[in-house]
Amino acid sequence: MDAVFKALADSTRRDLLDALFAEDGQTLTALEERVPMTRFGVMKHLKVLEEAGLVVTRKRGREKLHFLNPVPIRLIHDRWVSKYAEPWAAALTELKTQLEDS
Amino acid sequence: MDAVFKALADSTRRDLLDALFAEDGQTLTALEERVPMTRFGVMKHLKVLEEAGLVVTRKRGREKLHFLNPVPIRLIHDRWVSKYAEPWAAALTELKTQLEDS
DNA sequence: AAGATATGTGACCTTAAGGTCACATGTCAA
DNA sequence: TTGACATGTGACCTTAAGGTCACATATCTT
C-alpha cells in the first residue's frame, strides 16, 4: 500500500491516471503528448504506476497499451481514507440531527 | 492538494496521523516515542503535515499540542478518490443487479 | 530488405527528501 | 534563579526521486 501512496504523490502521475481515466488503453506515445516531458520521463512514471498496480499493460504488436486499475485506489479508500473521512460525515449527520431537533 | 498527497506518501507521517487519530492533541515528545526516530526527524514530519493542513497545533506553555485535521483527507476523498472508487462500486452494483435478474 | 515507428535500457545529472546532530531559546518548578 | 524540560534552528550527510540522453531492440509497412 505504501507503493500506491508514493505513486499518487507525484502530480505528473496523477495526470497520467486522469488521462487513462478519460481514455483507457492509451499507448506510451499518446500519453507522452499529454504531459510536458520527454518519453523517457513518462516511461519512468508509468513504471512506477505499474509497480504500484495502478496501471496494467498489454502489448499489441510494437505498442504497449496502458489500462487504469482502480482497485488499489479503492483499497486505499476502504482501508485508509474512510477511516478519516467517515467520522467527519458522522459529525455532520449528528449536527444535522441536532439542528432538526431544535 | 499536491502537498496533501506528498504528505501522505511517507509511512512515518501516516503513522503519526494514526497516533493522532488514536489520541488527539499529543505533544512532540509523546509522538516521538511512537516512532523509531529522533525528535528532529519527527519535527520535520510534523512540519510537513502541518504545512499540508493535515495537522493543526496549539501551544500550551512550553508544549506544542498537535491535532489532526481530517478536512484535507476529506477533500481528497471527494475530489479525487471518489472519482476512481465510485465507478467500481457502480460496476459492482450493476453486476449485483444482473445476478439478481438471472 | 529497409526505413520508419514504438518501446526498452543503462548511464548520467541535479535536486530534494529523510535523517541526525550541536547548539539555542523558551518555560516550568523548587 | 538555577536546573530540568520542551521545543526550535541551521548545518550537514546520504540516498533516492525526477528528468534527459545516447544507444539498442522489436515491429510494422512498402
PDB file of C-alpha atoms (C1' of nucleotides) in Angstrom:
ATOM      1  CA  MET A   1       0.000   0.000   0.000  1.00  0.00           C
ATOM      2  CA  ASP A   2       2.954   2.264   0.561  1.00  0.00           C
ATOM      3  CA  ALA A   3       3.811   1.995  -3.130  1.00  0.00           C
ATOM      4  CA  VAL A   4       0.343   3.271  -4.027  1.00  0.00           C
ATOM      5  CA  PHE A   5       0.625   6.304  -1.772  1.00  0.00           C
ATOM      6  CA  LYS A   6       4.057   7.041  -3.156  1.00  0.00           C
ATOM      7  CA  ALA A   7       2.832   6.644  -6.710  1.00  0.00           C
ATOM      8  CA  LEU A   8      -0.011   9.077  -6.091  1.00  0.00           C
ATOM      9  CA  ALA A   9       2.349  11.651  -4.593  1.00  0.00           C
ATOM     10  CA  ASP A  10       3.513  12.938  -7.963  1.00  0.00           C
ATOM     11  CA  SER A  11       1.242  15.247  -9.928  1.00  0.00           C
ATOM     12  CA  THR A  12       2.508  14.025 -13.289  1.00  0.00           C
ATOM     13  CA  ARG A  13       1.491  10.512 -12.344  1.00  0.00           C
ATOM     14  CA  ARG A  14      -1.930  11.698 -11.216  1.00  0.00           C
ATOM     15  CA  ASP A  15      -2.274  13.462 -14.564  1.00  0.00           C
ATOM     16  CA  LEU A  16      -1.432  10.222 -16.321  1.00  0.00           C
ATOM     17  CA  LEU A  17      -4.112   8.433 -14.339  1.00  0.00           C
ATOM     18  CA  ASP A  18      -6.531  11.170 -15.306  1.00  0.00           C
ATOM     19  CA  ALA A  19      -5.603  10.711 -18.947  1.00  0.00           C
ATOM     20  CA  LEU A  20      -6.253   6.983 -18.673  1.00  0.00           C
ATOM     21  CA  PHE A  21      -9.483   7.663 -16.854  1.00  0.00           C
ATOM     22  CA  ALA A  22     -10.583   9.837 -19.768  1.00  0.00           C
ATOM     23  CA  GLU A  23      -9.468   7.286 -22.332  1.00  0.00           C
ATOM     24  CA  ASP A  24      -8.321   3.866 -21.328  1.00  0.00           C
ATOM     25  CA  GLY A  25      -5.789   1.708 -23.150  1.00  0.00           C
ATOM     26  CA  GLN A  26      -3.571   4.505 -24.389  1.00  0.00           C
ATOM     27  CA  THR A  27      -0.100   3.937 -25.712  1.00  0.00           C
ATOM     28  CA  LEU A  28       3.090   5.488 -24.387  1.00  0.00           C
ATOM     29  CA  THR A  29       3.397   7.839 -27.354  1.00  0.00           C
ATOM     30  CA  ALA A  30      -0.171   9.016 -26.852  1.00  0.00           C
ATOM     31  CA  LEU A  31       0.397   9.648 -23.151  1.00  0.00           C
ATOM     32  CA  GLU A  32       3.623  11.467 -23.885  1.00  0.00           C
ATOM     33  CA  GLU A  33       1.686  14.228 -25.611  1.00  0.00           C
ATOM     34  CA  ARG A  34      -0.477  14.841 -22.557  1.00  0.00           C
ATOM     35  CA  VAL A  35       2.420  15.764 -20.348  1.00  0.00           C
ATOM     36  CA  PRO A  36       5.280  18.292 -20.611  1.00  0.00           C
ATOM     37  CA  MET A  37       8.093  15.779 -20.544  1.00  0.00           C
ATOM     38  CA  THR A  38      10.131  13.541 -22.755  1.00  0.00           C
ATOM     39  CA  ARG A  39       9.141   9.980 -23.499  1.00  0.00           C
ATOM     40  CA  PHE A  40      11.684   8.684 -21.020  1.00  0.00           C
ATOM     41  CA  GLY A  41      10.233  10.575 -18.111  1.00  0.00           C
ATOM     42  CA  VAL A  42       6.770   9.291 -18.941  1.00  0.00           C
ATOM     43  CA  MET A  43       8.139   5.755 -19.123  1.00  0.00           C
ATOM     44  CA  LYS A  44       9.567   6.038 -15.635  1.00  0.00           C
ATOM     45  CA  HIS A  45       6.304   7.356 -14.248  1.00  0.00           C
ATOM     46  CA  LEU A  46       4.316   4.635 -15.949  1.00  0.00           C
ATOM     47  CA  LYS A  47       6.667   2.069 -14.490  1.00  0.00           C
ATOM     48  CA  VAL A  48       6.046   3.429 -11.001  1.00  0.00           C
ATOM     49  CA  LEU A  49       2.294   3.330 -11.587  1.00  0.00           C
ATOM     50  CA  GLU A  50       2.540  -0.200 -12.933  1.00  0.00           C
ATOM     51  CA  GLU A  51       4.596  -1.435  -9.994  1.00  0.00           C
ATOM     52  CA  ALA A  52       2.029   0.058  -7.654  1.00  0.00           C
ATOM     53  CA  GLY A  53      -0.677  -1.861  -9.503  1.00  0.00           C
ATOM     54  CA  LEU A  54      -2.449   1.311 -10.553  1.00  0.00           C
ATOM     55  CA  VAL A  55      -1.802   0.659 -14.227  1.00  0.00           C
ATOM     56  CA  VAL A  56      -1.859  -2.635 -16.062  1.00  0.00           C
ATOM     57  CA  THR A  57      -0.498  -3.138 -19.554  1.00  0.00           C
ATOM     58  CA  ARG A  58      -0.942  -5.295 -22.643  1.00  0.00           C
ATOM     59  CA  LYS A  59       1.251  -5.460 -25.680  1.00  0.00           C
ATOM     60  CA  ARG A  60      -0.230  -5.167 -29.129  1.00  0.00           C
ATOM     61  CA  GLY A  61       2.489  -5.598 -31.691  1.00  0.00           C
ATOM     62  CA  ARG A  62       5.065  -2.942 -31.136  1.00  0.00           C
ATOM     63  CA  GLU A  63       2.694  -0.916 -28.991  1.00  0.00           C
ATOM     64  CA  LYS A  64       2.148  -1.125 -25.257  1.00  0.00           C
ATOM     65  CA  LEU A  65      -1.341  -0.312 -24.120  1.00  0.00           C
ATOM     66  CA  HIS A  66      -1.901   1.108 -20.637  1.00  0.00           C
ATOM     67  CA  PHE A  67      -5.051   0.472 -18.662  1.00  0.00           C
ATOM     68  CA  LEU A  68      -6.133   2.006 -15.401  1.00  0.00           C
ATOM     69  CA  ASN A  69      -6.694  -0.329 -12.476  1.00  0.00           C
ATOM     70  CA  PRO A  70      -8.832   1.372  -9.833  1.00  0.00           C
ATOM     71  CA  VAL A  71      -8.541  -1.458  -7.297  1.00  0.00           C
ATOM     72  CA  PRO A  72      -5.592  -0.026  -5.319  1.00  0.00           C
ATOM     73  CA  ILE A  73      -7.323   3.332  -5.053  1.00  0.00           C
ATOM     74  CA  ARG A  74     -10.395   1.526  -3.890  1.00  0.00           C
ATOM     75  CA  LEU A  75      -8.336  -0.278  -1.248  1.00  0.00           C
ATOM     76  CA  ILE A  76      -6.838   2.961  -0.020  1.00  0.00           C
ATOM     77  CA  HIS A  77     -10.296   4.380   0.183  1.00  0.00           C
ATOM     78  CA  ASP A  78     -11.635   1.466   2.173  1.00  0.00           C
ATOM     79  CA  ARG A  79      -8.708   0.820   4.473  1.00  0.00           C
ATOM     80  CA  TRP A  80      -7.446   4.329   4.997  1.00  0.00           C
ATOM     81  CA  VAL A  81      -9.331   7.331   3.696  1.00  0.00           C
ATOM     82  CA  SER A  82     -12.700   6.220   5.002  1.00  0.00           C
ATOM     83  CA  LYS A  83     -11.254   5.983   8.495  1.00  0.00           C
ATOM     84  CA  TYR A  84     -10.647   9.738   8.481  1.00  0.00           C
ATOM     85  CA  ALA A  85     -13.471  10.768   6.200  1.00  0.00           C
ATOM     86  CA  GLU A  86     -16.269   8.893   7.884  1.00  0.00           C
ATOM     87  CA  PRO A  87     -16.084  10.472  11.350  1.00  0.00           C
ATOM     88  CA  TRP A  88     -16.447  13.744   9.524  1.00  0.00           C
ATOM     89  CA  ALA A  89     -19.589  12.523   7.820  1.00  0.00           C
ATOM     90  CA  ALA A  90     -20.803  11.164  11.134  1.00  0.00           C
ATOM     91  CA  ALA A  91     -20.214  14.528  12.778  1.00  0.00           C
ATOM     92  CA  LEU A  92     -22.188  16.205  10.016  1.00  0.00           C
ATOM     93  CA  THR A  93     -25.002  13.740  10.449  1.00  0.00           C
ATOM     94  CA  GLU A  94     -25.069  14.351  14.165  1.00  0.00           C
ATOM     95  CA  LEU A  95     -25.074  18.093  13.618  1.00  0.00           C
ATOM     96  CA  LYS A  96     -27.927  17.720  11.166  1.00  0.00           C
ATOM     97  CA  THR A  97     -29.860  15.676  13.715  1.00  0.00           C
ATOM     98  CA  GLN A  98     -29.299  18.254  16.413  1.00  0.00           C
ATOM     99  CA  LEU A  99     -30.468  21.014  14.111  1.00  0.00           C
ATOM    100  CA  GLU A 100     -33.580  19.125  13.210  1.00  0.00           C
ATOM    101  CA  ASP A 101     -34.353  18.509  16.858  1.00  0.00           C
ATOM    102  CA  SER A 102     -34.160  22.161  17.752  1.00  0.00           C
TER     103      SER A 102
ATOM    104  CA  MET B   1      -3.794  19.436  -2.792  1.00  0.00           C
ATOM    105  CA  ASP B   2      -0.429  18.298  -4.048  1.00  0.00           C
ATOM    106  CA  ALA B   3       1.021  18.979  -0.603  1.00  0.00           C
ATOM    107  CA  VAL B   4      -1.512  16.618   0.951  1.00  0.00           C
ATOM    108  CA  PHE B   5      -0.684  13.789  -1.433  1.00  0.00           C
ATOM    109  CA  LYS B   6       3.011  14.324  -0.836  1.00  0.00           C
ATOM    110  CA  ALA B   7       2.488  14.413   2.920  1.00  0.00           C
ATOM    111  CA  LEU B   8       0.597  11.131   2.821  1.00  0.00           C
ATOM    112  CA  ALA B   9       3.326   9.471   0.759  1.00  0.00           C
ATOM    113  CA  ASP B  10       5.533   8.777   3.766  1.00  0.00           C
ATOM    114  CA  SER B  11       4.667   5.913   6.073  1.00  0.00           C
ATOM    115  CA  THR B  12       6.106   7.624   9.138  1.00  0.00           C
ATOM    116  CA  ARG B  13       3.774  10.541   8.564  1.00  0.00           C
ATOM    117  CA  ARG B  14       0.819   8.212   8.137  1.00  0.00           C
ATOM    118  CA  ASP B  15       1.809   6.565  11.416  1.00  0.00           C
ATOM    119  CA  LEU B  16       1.837   9.966  13.081  1.00  0.00           C
ATOM    120  CA  LEU B  17      -1.655  10.651  11.763  1.00  0.00           C
ATOM    121  CA  ASP B  18      -2.723   7.283  13.124  1.00  0.00           C
ATOM    122  CA  ALA B  19      -1.266   8.175  16.501  1.00  0.00           C
ATOM    123  CA  LEU B  20      -3.199  11.439  16.498  1.00  0.00           C
ATOM    124  CA  PHE B  21      -6.309   9.607  15.390  1.00  0.00           C
ATOM    125  CA  ALA B  22      -5.959   7.315  18.395  1.00  0.00           C
ATOM    126  CA  GLU B  23      -5.273  10.202  20.754  1.00  0.00           C
ATOM    127  CA  ASP B  24      -5.610  13.773  19.657  1.00  0.00           C
ATOM    128  CA  GLY B  25      -3.648  16.720  20.990  1.00  0.00           C
ATOM    129  CA  GLN B  26      -0.379  14.909  21.615  1.00  0.00           C
ATOM    130  CA  THR B  27       2.880  16.683  22.206  1.00  0.00           C
ATOM    131  CA  LEU B  28       6.050  16.269  20.190  1.00  0.00           C
ATOM    132  CA  THR B  29       7.775  14.286  22.937  1.00  0.00           C
ATOM    133  CA  ALA B  30       4.800  11.944  23.150  1.00  0.00           C
ATOM    134  CA  LEU B  31       4.758  11.397  19.399  1.00  0.00           C
ATOM    135  CA  GLU B  32       8.488  10.825  19.359  1.00  0.00           C
ATOM    136  CA  GLU B  33       8.021   7.636  21.363  1.00  0.00           C
ATOM    137  CA  ARG B  34       5.613   6.203  18.817  1.00  0.00           C
ATOM    138  CA  VAL B  35       8.102   6.236  16.007  1.00  0.00           C
ATOM    139  CA  PRO B  36      11.645   4.848  15.575  1.00  0.00           C
ATOM    140  CA  MET B  37      13.331   8.167  15.001  1.00  0.00           C
ATOM    141  CA  THR B  38      14.915  11.063  16.803  1.00  0.00           C
ATOM    142  CA  ARG B  39      12.940  14.097  17.870  1.00  0.00           C
ATOM    143  CA  PHE B  40      14.301  16.082  14.958  1.00  0.00           C
ATOM    144  CA  GLY B  41      13.016  13.705  12.338  1.00  0.00           C
ATOM    145  CA  VAL B  42       9.586  13.754  13.948  1.00  0.00           C
ATOM    146  CA  MET B  43       9.652  17.557  13.967  1.00  0.00           C
ATOM    147  CA  LYS B  44      10.322  17.628  10.238  1.00  0.00           C
ATOM    148  CA  HIS B  45       7.498  15.217   9.523  1.00  0.00           C
ATOM    149  CA  LEU B  46       5.096  17.167  11.703  1.00  0.00           C
ATOM    150  CA  LYS B  47       6.058  20.319   9.873  1.00  0.00           C
ATOM    151  CA  VAL B  48       5.221  18.694   6.551  1.00  0.00           C
ATOM    152  CA  LEU B  49       1.891  17.527   7.918  1.00  0.00           C
ATOM    153  CA  GLU B  50       1.173  20.976   9.313  1.00  0.00           C
ATOM    154  CA  GLU B  51       2.011  22.731   6.059  1.00  0.00           C
ATOM    155  CA  ALA B  52      -0.320  20.350   4.256  1.00  0.00           C
ATOM    156  CA  GLY B  53      -3.071  21.291   6.686  1.00  0.00           C
ATOM    157  CA  LEU B  54      -3.373  17.749   7.983  1.00  0.00           C
ATOM    158  CA  VAL B  55      -2.228  18.728  11.455  1.00  0.00           C
ATOM    159  CA  VAL B  56      -3.035  21.871  13.377  1.00  0.00           C
ATOM    160  CA  THR B  57      -1.221  22.945  16.524  1.00  0.00           C
ATOM    161  CA  ARG B  58      -1.715  24.940  19.693  1.00  0.00           C
ATOM    162  CA  LYS B  59       0.867  25.969  22.215  1.00  0.00           C
ATOM    163  CA  ARG B  60       0.347  25.333  25.888  1.00  0.00           C
ATOM    164  CA  GLY B  61       3.212  26.764  27.842  1.00  0.00           C
ATOM    165  CA  ARG B  62       6.382  25.130  26.680  1.00  0.00           C
ATOM    166  CA  GLU B  63       4.448  22.334  24.989  1.00  0.00           C
ATOM    167  CA  LYS B  64       3.089  22.198  21.457  1.00  0.00           C
ATOM    168  CA  LEU B  65      -0.068  20.186  21.055  1.00  0.00           C
ATOM    169  CA  HIS B  66      -0.837  18.528  17.732  1.00  0.00           C
ATOM    170  CA  PHE B  67      -4.332  17.956  16.476  1.00  0.00           C
ATOM    171  CA  LEU B  68      -5.481  16.022  13.470  1.00  0.00           C
ATOM    172  CA  ASN B  69      -7.433  17.899  10.817  1.00  0.00           C
ATOM    173  CA  PRO B  70      -9.339  15.458   8.610  1.00  0.00           C
ATOM    174  CA  VAL B  71     -10.595  18.097   6.181  1.00  0.00           C
ATOM    175  CA  PRO B  72      -7.819  17.708   3.578  1.00  0.00           C
ATOM    176  CA  ILE B  73      -8.293  13.947   3.542  1.00  0.00           C
ATOM    177  CA  ARG B  74     -11.979  14.522   3.122  1.00  0.00           C
ATOM    178  CA  LEU B  75     -11.275  16.829   0.183  1.00  0.00           C
ATOM    179  CA  ILE B  76      -9.040  14.249  -1.451  1.00  0.00           C
ATOM    180  CA  HIS B  77     -11.763  11.721  -0.973  1.00  0.00           C
ATOM    181  CA  ASP B  78     -14.411  13.922  -2.534  1.00  0.00           C
ATOM    182  CA  ARG B  79     -12.434  15.457  -5.370  1.00  0.00           C
ATOM    183  CA  TRP B  80     -10.177  12.589  -6.271  1.00  0.00           C
ATOM    184  CA  VAL B  81     -10.606   9.170  -4.730  1.00  0.00           C
ATOM    185  CA  SER B  82     -14.345   9.001  -5.275  1.00  0.00           C
ATOM    186  CA  LYS B  83     -13.818   9.590  -8.965  1.00  0.00           C
ATOM    187  CA  TYR B  84     -11.953   6.300  -9.225  1.00  0.00           C
ATOM    188  CA  ALA B  85     -13.647   4.408  -6.436  1.00  0.00           C
ATOM    189  CA  GLU B  86     -17.234   5.093  -7.385  1.00  0.00           C
ATOM    190  CA  PRO B  87     -17.247   3.602 -10.887  1.00  0.00           C
ATOM    191  CA  TRP B  88     -16.003   0.469  -9.220  1.00  0.00           C
ATOM    192  CA  ALA B  89     -18.888   0.492  -6.793  1.00  0.00           C
ATOM    193  CA  ALA B  90     -21.238   1.220  -9.660  1.00  0.00           C
ATOM    194  CA  ALA B  91     -19.856  -1.751 -11.579  1.00  0.00           C
ATOM    195  CA  LEU B  92     -20.397  -3.970  -8.561  1.00  0.00           C
ATOM    196  CA  THR B  93     -23.929  -2.705  -8.190  1.00  0.00           C
ATOM    197  CA  GLU B  94     -24.604  -3.405 -11.827  1.00  0.00           C
ATOM    198  CA  LEU B  95     -23.148  -6.869 -11.515  1.00  0.00           C
ATOM    199  CA  LYS B  96     -25.283  -7.498  -8.455  1.00  0.00           C
ATOM    200  CA  THR B  97     -28.361  -6.378 -10.379  1.00  0.00           C
ATOM    201  CA  GLN B  98     -27.539  -8.639 -13.292  1.00  0.00           C
ATOM    202  CA  LEU B  99     -27.051 -11.573 -10.965  1.00  0.00           C
ATOM    203  CA  GLU B 100     -30.351 -10.930  -9.266  1.00  0.00           C
ATOM    204  CA  ASP B 101     -32.106 -10.711 -12.612  1.00  0.00           C
ATOM    205  CA  SER B 102     -30.831 -14.058 -13.775  1.00  0.00           C
TER     206      SER B 102
ATOM    207  C1'  DA C   1      15.289  -5.632 -47.300  1.00  0.00           C
ATOM    208  C1'  DA C   2      14.992  -1.134 -45.498  1.00  0.00           C
ATOM    209  C1'  DG C   3      13.362   2.719 -43.417  1.00  0.00           C
ATOM    210  C1'  DA C   4      10.046   4.405 -40.252  1.00  0.00           C
ATOM    211  C1'  DT C   5       7.755   3.762 -35.906  1.00  0.00           C
ATOM    212  C1'  DA C   6       7.235   2.230 -30.773  1.00  0.00           C
ATOM    213  C1'  DT C   7       9.303   0.911 -26.964  1.00  0.00           C
ATOM    214  C1'  DG C   8      13.347  -0.618 -23.799  1.00  0.00           C
ATOM    215  C1'  DT C   9      17.952   0.013 -21.141  1.00  0.00           C
ATOM    216  C1'  DG C  10      21.660   1.963 -18.710  1.00  0.00           C
ATOM    217  C1'  DA C  11      24.380   5.872 -17.634  1.00  0.00           C
ATOM    218  C1'  DC C  12      24.245  10.294 -16.003  1.00  0.00           C
ATOM    219  C1'  DC C  13      22.964  14.783 -13.676  1.00  0.00           C
ATOM    220  C1'  DT C  14      20.525  17.710 -10.338  1.00  0.00           C
ATOM    221  C1'  DT C  15      17.692  18.490  -6.647  1.00  0.00           C
ATOM    222  C1'  DA C  16      15.133  17.428  -2.734  1.00  0.00           C
ATOM    223  C1'  DA C  17      13.646  14.149   0.823  1.00  0.00           C
ATOM    224  C1'  DG C  18      14.715  11.873   5.055  1.00  0.00           C
ATOM    225  C1'  DG C  19      17.507  11.760   8.929  1.00  0.00           C
ATOM    226  C1'  DT C  20      20.978  13.195  12.604  1.00  0.00           C
ATOM    227  C1'  DC C  21      23.495  16.430  15.455  1.00  0.00           C
ATOM    228  C1'  DA C  22      25.385  20.672  18.000  1.00  0.00           C
ATOM    229  C1'  DC C  23      23.598  24.435  19.675  1.00  0.00           C
ATOM    230  C1'  DA C  24      19.990  27.985  21.013  1.00  0.00           C
ATOM    231  C1'  DT C  25      15.645  29.514  23.027  1.00  0.00           C
ATOM    232  C1'  DG C  26      11.688  29.467  25.843  1.00  0.00           C
ATOM    233  C1'  DT C  27       9.201  27.736  30.092  1.00  0.00           C
ATOM    234  C1'  DC C  28       8.268  25.431  34.363  1.00  0.00           C
ATOM    235  C1'  DA C  29       9.172  24.340  39.273  1.00  0.00           C
ATOM    236  C1'  DA C  30      11.672  24.339  43.583  1.00  0.00           C
TER     237       DA C  30
ATOM    238  C1'  DT D   1      17.447  31.864  39.891  1.00  0.00           C
ATOM    239  C1'  DT D   2      19.052  27.855  38.618  1.00  0.00           C
ATOM    240  C1'  DG D   3      18.434  23.489  36.611  1.00  0.00           C
ATOM    241  C1'  DA D   4      15.453  20.440  34.254  1.00  0.00           C
ATOM    242  C1'  DC D   5      12.299  20.028  30.487  1.00  0.00           C
ATOM    243  C1'  DA D   6      10.049  21.055  25.648  1.00  0.00           C
ATOM    244  C1'  DT D   7      10.720  22.809  21.520  1.00  0.00           C
ATOM    245  C1'  DG D   8      13.255  25.482  17.637  1.00  0.00           C
ATOM    246  C1'  DT D   9      17.142  26.367  14.067  1.00  0.00           C
ATOM    247  C1'  DG D  10      20.712  25.677  10.842  1.00  0.00           C
ATOM    248  C1'  DA D  11      24.316  22.859   9.068  1.00  0.00           C
ATOM    249  C1'  DC D  12      25.330  18.600   7.342  1.00  0.00           C
ATOM    250  C1'  DC D  13      25.172  13.855   5.178  1.00  0.00           C
ATOM    251  C1'  DT D  14      23.238  10.155   2.331  1.00  0.00           C
ATOM    252  C1'  DT D  15      20.106   8.323  -0.707  1.00  0.00           C
ATOM    253  C1'  DA D  16      16.608   8.327  -3.973  1.00  0.00           C
ATOM    254  C1'  DA D  17      13.390  10.770  -6.995  1.00  0.00           C
ATOM    255  C1'  DG D  18      12.716  13.124 -11.287  1.00  0.00           C
ATOM    256  C1'  DG D  19      14.422  14.017 -15.657  1.00  0.00           C
ATOM    257  C1'  DT D  20      17.316  13.733 -20.044  1.00  0.00           C
ATOM    258  C1'  DC D  21      20.110  11.452 -23.478  1.00  0.00           C
ATOM    259  C1'  DA D  22      22.747   8.010 -26.488  1.00  0.00           C
ATOM    260  C1'  DC D  23      22.033   3.800 -27.896  1.00  0.00           C
ATOM    261  C1'  DA D  24      19.583  -0.781 -28.658  1.00  0.00           C
ATOM    262  C1'  DT D  25      15.712  -3.720 -29.880  1.00  0.00           C
ATOM    263  C1'  DA D  26      11.375  -5.001 -31.798  1.00  0.00           C
ATOM    264  C1'  DT D  27       7.720  -4.382 -35.195  1.00  0.00           C
ATOM    265  C1'  DC D  28       5.211  -2.549 -38.993  1.00  0.00           C
ATOM    266  C1'  DT D  29       4.989  -1.121 -43.959  1.00  0.00           C
ATOM    267  C1'  DT D  30       6.116  -0.923 -48.596  1.00  0.00           C
TER     268       DT D  30
END
